[in-house]
XYZ file of N, CA, C and O in Angstrom:
580
model
N 3.665 14.253 1.966
C 4.374 13.570 0.877
C 5.681 12.691 1.847
O 6.374 13.687 2.092
N 5.697 11.547 1.858
C 6.834 10.816 2.404
C 7.198 9.884 1.350
O 6.554 8.998 0.863
N 8.595 9.922 1.090
C 9.487 9.141 0.111
C 10.807 9.111 0.589
O 11.258 9.676 1.483
N 11.740 8.349 -0.094
C 13.192 8.450 0.042
C 13.662 9.813 -0.297
O 12.853 10.445 -1.236
N 14.765 10.367 0.077
C 15.309 11.622 -0.080
C 15.160 11.933 -1.628
O 14.942 13.084 -2.054
N 15.890 11.078 -2.358
C 16.076 11.248 -3.690
C 14.606 11.642 -4.452
O 14.526 12.257 -5.460
N 13.604 10.907 -3.989
C 12.285 11.030 -4.516
C 11.482 12.186 -4.216
O 10.621 12.670 -4.975
N 11.659 12.745 -2.974
C 10.926 14.044 -2.696
C 11.856 15.220 -2.933
O 11.132 16.330 -2.613
N 12.918 15.123 -3.464
C 13.936 16.264 -3.586
C 13.308 17.591 -4.339
O 13.678 18.547 -4.095
N 12.620 16.988 -5.466
C 12.043 18.061 -6.172
C 10.432 18.202 -5.976
O 9.928 18.948 -6.837
N 9.798 17.825 -4.951
C 8.471 17.828 -4.843
C 7.903 19.293 -4.368
O 6.884 19.579 -4.931
N 8.743 20.068 -3.795
C 8.189 21.387 -3.427
C 7.922 22.148 -4.583
O 6.766 22.857 -4.530
N 8.542 22.528 -5.560
C 8.199 23.210 -6.673
C 6.826 22.907 -7.298
O 6.140 23.690 -7.822
N 6.776 21.568 -7.235
C 5.569 20.810 -8.025
C 4.310 21.134 -7.215
O 3.235 21.369 -7.771
N 4.462 20.850 -6.018
C 3.333 21.254 -4.956
C 2.885 22.843 -4.985
O 2.059 23.050 -5.079
N 4.039 23.681 -5.032
C 3.653 25.050 -5.269
C 2.916 25.252 -6.642
O 1.967 25.973 -6.682
N 3.509 24.753 -7.645
C 2.811 24.988 -8.848
C 1.283 24.466 -8.887
O 0.514 25.206 -9.610
N 1.030 23.439 -8.261
C -0.218 22.836 -8.114
C -1.109 23.724 -7.215
O -2.437 23.325 -7.103
N -0.502 24.640 -6.536
C -1.298 25.522 -5.581
C -1.725 24.623 -4.063
O -2.629 25.034 -3.421
N -0.891 23.553 -3.800
C -1.296 22.903 -2.782
C -0.138 22.929 -1.698
O -0.118 22.089 -0.822
N 0.846 23.528 -1.945
C 2.215 23.702 -0.957
C 1.946 23.894 0.470
O 2.477 23.457 1.559
N 0.809 24.850 0.724
C 0.618 25.318 2.056
C -0.384 24.164 2.717
O -0.513 24.314 3.948
N -0.763 23.279 2.120
C -1.537 22.004 2.663
C -0.759 20.682 2.757
O -1.224 19.698 3.287
N 0.507 20.896 2.386
C 1.619 19.537 2.366
C 2.715 19.862 3.006
O 3.225 20.766 3.280
N 3.240 18.689 3.833
C 4.588 18.549 4.391
C 5.243 17.628 3.511
O 4.609 16.392 3.302
N 6.551 17.788 3.346
C 7.294 17.032 2.644
C 8.356 16.307 3.458
O 9.091 17.025 4.414
N 8.288 15.096 3.729
C 9.202 14.291 4.647
C 10.083 13.325 3.899
O 9.643 12.834 2.938
N 11.218 13.210 4.248
C 12.052 11.900 3.479
C 12.440 10.936 4.763
O 12.735 11.323 5.737
N 12.547 9.553 4.249
C 12.889 8.621 5.007
C 12.521 7.301 4.375
O 12.432 7.085 3.272
N 12.508 6.317 5.343
C 12.314 5.047 4.738
C 10.936 4.330 5.688
O 11.004 4.464 6.661
N 10.080 4.015 4.636
C 8.908 3.352 5.294
C 9.284 1.955 5.928
O 8.278 1.300 6.572
N 10.398 1.643 5.967
C 10.736 0.451 6.571
C 11.347 0.527 8.063
O 11.435 -0.292 8.957
N 11.566 2.155 8.369
C 12.160 2.456 9.626
C 10.884 3.286 10.247
O 10.803 2.884 11.357
N 10.439 4.359 9.821
C 9.511 5.197 10.736
C 8.776 5.996 9.621
O 9.227 6.449 8.709
N 7.659 6.432 10.184
C 6.888 7.371 9.488
C 6.383 8.497 10.335
O 6.615 8.303 11.594
N 6.282 9.703 9.748
C 5.741 10.861 10.680
C 4.498 10.124 11.445
O 3.506 9.579 10.784
N 4.574 10.625 12.863
C 3.303 9.913 13.581
C 2.254 10.669 13.793
O 2.236 12.030 13.641
N 1.184 10.095 14.052
C -0.113 10.598 14.544
C -0.936 11.339 13.350
O -1.908 12.059 13.531
N -0.722 11.055 12.204
C -1.576 11.641 11.151
C -2.951 10.969 11.095
O -3.045 9.854 11.520
N -3.940 11.440 10.495
C -5.199 11.189 10.206
C -5.410 9.991 9.473
O -6.087 9.034 9.555
N -4.389 10.044 8.303
C -4.505 9.058 7.355
C -3.144 8.744 6.735
O -2.387 9.769 6.406
N -2.957 7.564 6.167
C -1.863 7.159 5.577
C -2.189 6.510 4.305
O -3.054 5.417 4.268
N -1.774 6.900 3.252
C -2.093 6.091 1.766
C -1.043 5.607 1.352
O 0.165 6.401 1.100
N -0.914 4.440 0.852
C 0.022 3.746 0.058
C -0.667 3.222 -1.461
O -1.724 2.779 -1.568
N -0.062 3.919 -2.391
C -0.666 3.520 -3.823
C 0.410 2.864 -4.659
O 1.419 3.221 -4.733
N 0.069 1.638 -4.835
C 0.917 0.823 -5.595
C 2.300 0.406 -5.034
O 3.423 0.575 -5.662
N 2.251 0.650 -3.677
C 3.567 0.305 -2.921
C 3.762 -1.226 -2.467
O 4.711 -1.979 -2.884
N 2.715 -1.778 -1.936
C 2.711 -3.150 -1.515
C 2.926 -4.264 -2.434
O 3.610 -5.221 -2.298
N 2.479 -4.009 -3.632
C 2.633 -4.921 -4.653
C 3.922 -5.139 -5.369
O 4.247 -6.006 -5.735
N 4.684 -3.888 -5.096
C 5.941 -3.629 -5.807
C 6.930 -4.632 -4.850
O 8.051 -4.669 -5.351
N 6.681 -4.776 -3.518
C 7.737 -5.580 -2.654
C 7.290 -6.878 -2.491
O 7.912 -7.514 -1.659
N 6.409 -7.361 -3.128
C 6.284 -8.872 -3.133
C 7.279 -9.673 -3.835
O 7.816 -9.126 -4.813
N 7.648 -10.848 -3.341
C 8.688 -11.612 -3.871
C 8.139 -13.174 -4.045
O 7.927 -13.653 -2.953
N 7.589 -13.380 -5.154
C 6.786 -14.606 -5.423
C 7.835 -15.885 -5.012
O 7.308 -16.981 -4.857
N 9.051 -15.683 -4.890
C 10.148 -16.714 -4.496
C 9.783 -16.792 -2.975
O 10.392 -17.977 -2.499
N 9.555 -16.051 -2.239
C 9.668 -15.851 -0.706
C 8.185 -15.979 -0.293
O 7.476 -14.785 -0.263
N 7.721 -17.043 0.203
C 6.282 -16.986 0.426
C 5.927 -16.386 1.662
O 4.591 -16.107 1.956
N 6.865 -16.007 2.406
C 6.497 -15.268 3.668
C 6.297 -13.918 3.383
O 5.768 -12.850 3.913
N 6.926 -12.986 2.386
C 6.884 -11.893 1.934
C 6.946 -10.939 2.985
O 5.820 -10.105 3.313
N 8.120 -10.607 3.585
C 8.169 -9.816 4.850
C 8.196 -8.351 4.309
O 7.920 -7.559 5.276
N 8.462 -7.840 3.455
C 8.521 -6.400 3.076
C 7.084 -5.736 3.046
O 6.861 -4.843 3.982
N 6.087 -6.328 2.574
C 4.701 -5.688 2.627
C 4.206 -5.610 4.164
O 3.756 -4.744 4.620
N 4.484 -6.633 4.895
C 3.993 -6.708 6.314
C 4.919 -5.952 7.026
O 4.489 -5.087 7.909
N 6.086 -5.723 6.912
C 7.079 -4.638 7.412
C 6.650 -3.314 7.317
O 6.422 -2.359 8.173
N 6.218 -2.788 5.959
C 5.673 -1.499 5.534
C 4.458 -1.362 6.354
O 4.281 -0.123 7.021
N 3.452 -2.355 6.532
C 2.204 -1.974 7.219
C 2.462 -1.780 8.518
O 1.796 -1.215 9.364
N 3.389 -2.560 9.103
C 3.561 -2.492 10.643
C 4.228 -1.126 10.904
O 4.027 -0.516 12.113
N 5.030 -0.585 10.035
C 5.564 0.677 10.216
C 4.466 1.835 10.314
O 4.357 2.806 11.161
N 3.449 1.445 9.279
C 2.312 2.485 9.284
C 1.467 2.273 10.532
O 0.908 3.219 11.191
N 1.254 1.172 11.095
C 0.495 0.946 12.495
C 1.230 1.527 13.558
O 0.573 2.129 14.474
N 2.478 1.507 13.677
C 3.183 2.263 14.761
C 3.047 3.754 14.802
O 3.003 4.279 15.798
N 2.717 4.180 13.662
C 2.772 5.525 13.256
C 1.291 6.160 13.568
O 1.145 7.454 14.044
N 0.492 5.409 13.126
C -1.032 5.771 12.968
C -1.620 6.025 14.339
O -1.296 5.242 15.313
N -2.434 7.003 14.366
C -3.223 7.047 15.758
C -4.258 6.343 16.033
O -4.761 5.591 14.943
N -5.156 6.048 16.988
C -5.998 4.979 17.292
C -7.232 5.123 16.387
O -7.857 4.435 16.179
N -7.453 6.501 15.994
C -8.519 6.784 15.212
C -8.080 6.916 13.558
O -9.069 7.399 12.889
N -7.053 6.687 13.313
C -6.629 6.969 11.850
C -7.056 6.005 10.985
O -7.732 4.975 11.330
N -6.635 6.228 9.709
C -7.256 5.284 8.603
C -5.968 4.963 7.792
O -5.256 5.885 7.400
N -5.945 3.816 7.327
C -4.900 3.240 6.348
C -5.634 3.160 4.932
O -6.752 2.591 4.910
N -5.151 3.794 4.001
C -5.748 3.645 2.667
C -4.798 3.058 1.716
O -3.651 3.609 1.439
N -5.009 1.873 1.073
C -3.964 1.250 0.207
C -4.805 1.233 -1.152
O -6.021 0.863 -1.207
N -4.212 1.527 -2.141
C -4.715 1.709 -3.449
C -3.936 0.689 -4.151
O -2.665 0.814 -4.498
N -4.611 -0.554 -4.388
C -4.023 -1.624 -5.123
C -5.060 -2.294 -6.099
O -6.225 -2.279 -5.719
N -4.553 -3.412 -6.940
C -5.451 -4.225 -7.562
C -5.938 -5.443 -6.496
O -5.143 -5.727 -5.621
N -7.097 -5.869 -6.583
C -7.461 -7.265 -5.815
C -7.738 -8.140 -6.911
O -8.464 -7.934 -7.913
N -7.213 -9.494 -6.826
C -7.255 -10.448 -7.652
C -8.705 -11.113 -7.463
O -9.113 -11.494 -6.406
N -9.321 -11.197 -8.667
C -10.750 -11.596 -8.579
C -10.851 -12.882 -8.349
O -9.916 -13.796 -8.612
N -11.958 -13.512 -7.877
C -12.419 -15.091 -7.723
C -12.198 -15.630 -9.199
O -12.187 -14.994 -10.244
N -12.085 -16.984 -8.973
C -11.966 -17.807 -10.260
C -12.923 -17.361 -11.376
O -14.119 -17.035 -10.957
N -12.500 -17.275 -12.642
C -13.338 -16.961 -13.861
C -13.978 -15.487 -13.764
O -15.024 -15.468 -14.282
N -13.284 -14.718 -13.076
C -13.714 -13.300 -12.970
C -12.431 -12.363 -13.156
O -11.368 -12.859 -12.825
N -12.660 -11.384 -13.587
C -11.574 -10.086 -13.421
C -10.322 -10.501 -14.269
O -9.318 -10.449 -13.587
N -10.585 -10.786 -15.467
C -9.390 -10.925 -16.565
C -8.179 -9.945 -16.381
O -7.023 -10.181 -16.258
N -8.569 -8.782 -16.461
C -7.554 -7.549 -16.221
C -6.601 -7.703 -15.117
O -5.417 -7.851 -15.108
N -7.257 -8.029 -13.879
C -6.422 -8.058 -12.660
C -5.647 -9.303 -12.784
O -4.493 -9.227 -12.103
N -6.174 -10.435 -13.307
C -5.453 -11.585 -13.370
C -4.223 -11.576 -14.270
O -3.077 -11.977 -13.979
N -4.269 -10.808 -15.290
C -3.220 -10.381 -16.263
C -2.091 -9.667 -15.419
O -0.908 -9.931 -15.609
N -2.619 -8.560 -14.605
C -1.514 -7.813 -13.739
C -0.855 -8.928 -12.836
O 0.415 -8.780 -12.772
N -1.397 -9.767 -12.190
C -0.924 -10.593 -11.283
C 0.091 -11.655 -12.052
O 1.207 -11.927 -11.513
N -0.297 -12.055 -13.192
C 0.852 -12.843 -13.951
C 1.962 -11.854 -14.487
O 2.930 -12.371 -14.298
N 1.648 -10.644 -14.823
C 2.872 -9.882 -15.249
C 3.638 -9.228 -14.198
O 4.807 -9.054 -14.326
N 3.163 -9.051 -12.911
C 3.966 -8.444 -12.017
C 5.250 -9.196 -11.701
O 6.378 -8.493 -11.560
N 5.329 -10.500 -11.527
C 6.584 -11.096 -11.193
C 7.737 -10.788 -12.318
O 8.941 -10.997 -12.090
N 7.248 -10.638 -13.446
C 8.166 -10.358 -14.696
C 8.901 -9.054 -14.494
O 10.158 -9.140 -14.738
N 8.315 -8.067 -13.881
C 8.866 -6.544 -13.962
C 9.363 -6.362 -12.777
O 10.643 -6.412 -12.416
N 8.668 -5.804 -11.821
C 9.298 -5.386 -10.458
C 9.364 -6.478 -9.566
O 9.918 -6.344 -8.396
N 8.852 -7.594 -9.788
C 8.851 -8.814 -8.930
C 7.765 -8.972 -7.947
O 8.024 -9.519 -6.701
N 6.717 -8.389 -8.221
C 5.502 -8.417 -7.210
C 4.454 -9.233 -7.742
O 4.671 -10.229 -8.435
N 3.418 -9.116 -6.978
C 2.163 -9.978 -7.095
C 1.169 -9.334 -6.738
O 1.105 -8.597 -5.816
N -0.415 -9.893 -7.014
C -1.480 -9.450 -6.339
C -2.030 -10.235 -5.369
O -1.420 -11.374 -5.101
N -3.126 -9.700 -4.709
C -3.783 -10.504 -3.708
C -5.070 -10.594 -3.912
O -5.930 -9.670 -4.362
N -5.675 -11.559 -3.275
C -7.248 -11.685 -3.254
C -7.631 -10.947 -2.140
O -6.841 -10.615 -1.172
N -8.941 -10.806 -2.083
C -9.473 -10.021 -0.759
C -9.236 -10.743 0.481
O -8.763 -9.971 1.504
N -9.344 -11.901 0.361
C -9.073 -12.893 1.774
C -7.593 -12.641 2.113
O -7.215 -12.464 3.286
N -6.586 -12.483 1.133
C -5.163 -12.125 1.453
C -4.963 -10.847 1.996
O -4.028 -10.627 2.761
N -5.692 -9.779 1.516
C -5.822 -8.535 2.169
C -6.030 -8.616 3.504
O -5.515 -7.768 4.323
N -7.138 -9.235 3.593
C -7.878 -9.308 5.213
C -6.541 -9.985 6.023
O -6.303 -9.446 7.024
N -6.053 -10.816 5.689
C -5.053 -11.694 6.510
C -3.880 -10.434 6.652
O -3.165 -10.494 7.732
N -3.426 -9.957 5.592
C -2.147 -9.153 5.808
C -2.373 -8.026 6.746
O -1.624 -7.544 7.445
N -3.759 -7.395 6.547
C -3.865 -6.298 7.431
C -3.976 -6.784 8.766
O -3.489 -6.110 9.638
N -4.576 -7.717 9.102
C -4.546 -8.358 10.379
C -3.331 -8.580 10.998
O -3.007 -8.388 12.103
N -2.393 -9.201 10.122
C -0.997 -9.418 10.730
C -0.282 -8.179 11.183
O 0.702 -8.135 11.928
N -0.608 -7.120 10.410
C 0.057 -5.877 10.773
C -0.760 -5.278 11.774
O -0.383 -3.767 12.101
N -1.757 -5.389 12.470
C -2.398 -4.804 13.336
C -3.706 -3.766 12.803
O -4.101 -2.947 13.521
N -4.132 -4.102 11.602
C -5.207 -3.346 11.154
C -6.441 -4.347 10.997
O -6.339 -5.617 10.646
N -7.550 -3.682 10.889
C -8.929 -4.595 10.522
C -9.431 -3.902 9.165
O -9.450 -2.661 8.923
N -9.665 -4.550 8.244
C -9.804 -4.179 6.759
C -11.314 -3.885 7.000
O -12.215 -4.591 7.500
N -11.555 -2.390 6.609
C -12.780 -2.049 6.996
C -13.767 -1.859 5.587
O -15.027 -1.694 5.824
N -12.981 -1.576 4.432
C -13.936 -1.369 3.340
C -12.848 -1.582 1.926
O -11.705 -1.272 2.015
N -13.493 -2.067 0.954
C -13.102 -2.254 -0.252
C -13.932 -1.547 -1.126
O -14.946 -1.905 -1.539
N -13.187 -0.513 -2.066
C -14.219 0.398 -2.946
C -13.340 0.109 -4.227
O -12.440 0.752 -4.687
N -14.210 -0.427 -5.048
C -13.514 -0.607 -6.386
C -13.663 0.685 -7.220
O -14.574 1.742 -6.837
N -12.916 1.085 -8.255
C -12.832 2.324 -8.948
C -12.969 1.939 -10.427
O -12.517 0.980 -10.809
N -13.214 3.035 -11.183
C -13.323 2.933 -12.506
C -11.956 2.503 -13.252
O -11.901 2.257 -14.282
N -10.791 2.984 -12.442
C -9.482 2.567 -13.096
C -9.179 1.170 -12.909
O -8.132 0.982 -13.322
N -9.875 0.396 -12.326
C -9.678 -0.953 -12.121
C -8.840 -1.079 -10.800
O -8.777 -2.477 -10.381
N -8.435 -0.266 -10.004
C -7.834 -0.478 -8.775
C -8.776 -0.508 -7.687
O -9.899 0.083 -7.899
N -8.556 -0.908 -6.716
C -9.476 -0.609 -5.480
C -8.766 0.113 -4.233
O -7.629 0.182 -4.196
N -9.736 0.950 -3.638
C -9.306 1.809 -2.347
C -9.520 0.757 -1.257
O -10.744 0.243 -0.994
N -8.527 0.221 -0.506
C -8.679 -0.831 0.535
C -8.499 -0.086 1.772
O -7.384 0.689 2.146
N -9.517 0.154 2.635
C -9.195 0.811 3.981
C -9.136 -0.084 5.160
O -9.777 -1.113 5.171
N -8.357 0.464 6.109
C -8.175 -0.237 7.237
C -8.242 0.696 8.467
O -7.825 1.898 8.441
N -8.349 0.028 9.494
C -8.494 0.814 10.943
C -7.545 0.095 11.957
O -7.489 -1.119 11.794
N -6.627 0.884 12.817
C -5.902 0.042 13.870
C -6.833 -0.613 14.662
O -7.756 -0.247 15.007
N -6.214 -1.898 15.219
C -6.922 -2.585 16.235
C -6.130 -2.555 17.347
O -4.866 -2.475 17.282
C-alpha cells in the first residue's frame, strides 16, 4: 500500500484486522516523485481521473504519475489501472454522465479507449487489455515497453 503519509498512517491496524498484514507492506511518499521499485504489479484505482484538469489540455499530472510507475516497474511487471472508459457516441450513458460530472467535483475527466492507449504510450507502456467489470469500471492493463 503506497500513499501520502497521512493516508497510510492508520493502515496497519486495518490490514491486521483483515488478516492480510503479513502479505502487505505499507509505504508513504508521493507518486509524483518515486514508488517502491521492482514490484510485479502497480495498481491505480480512480487515481488518474482525479488529476485531470479540463482547462489544461496537456494534463501533465496523469502522465507524470504513469511515468513514475514506469521508472519503478520491472521489465516484466504489469500496470493495472481501474477507471471508467468513455464509451463511443450513443453508447454508455453512465460513463458519459461521470465524464460530465467529474469537472464539477474533483476537477477530473474521463478518457476514451484511444486516449488511454495514447496516455499509456506516452508514459512508456503498451496497453495490453481492457476488461469491463460489473461495477461499470474497467481494468486497464499495461506492460512496460
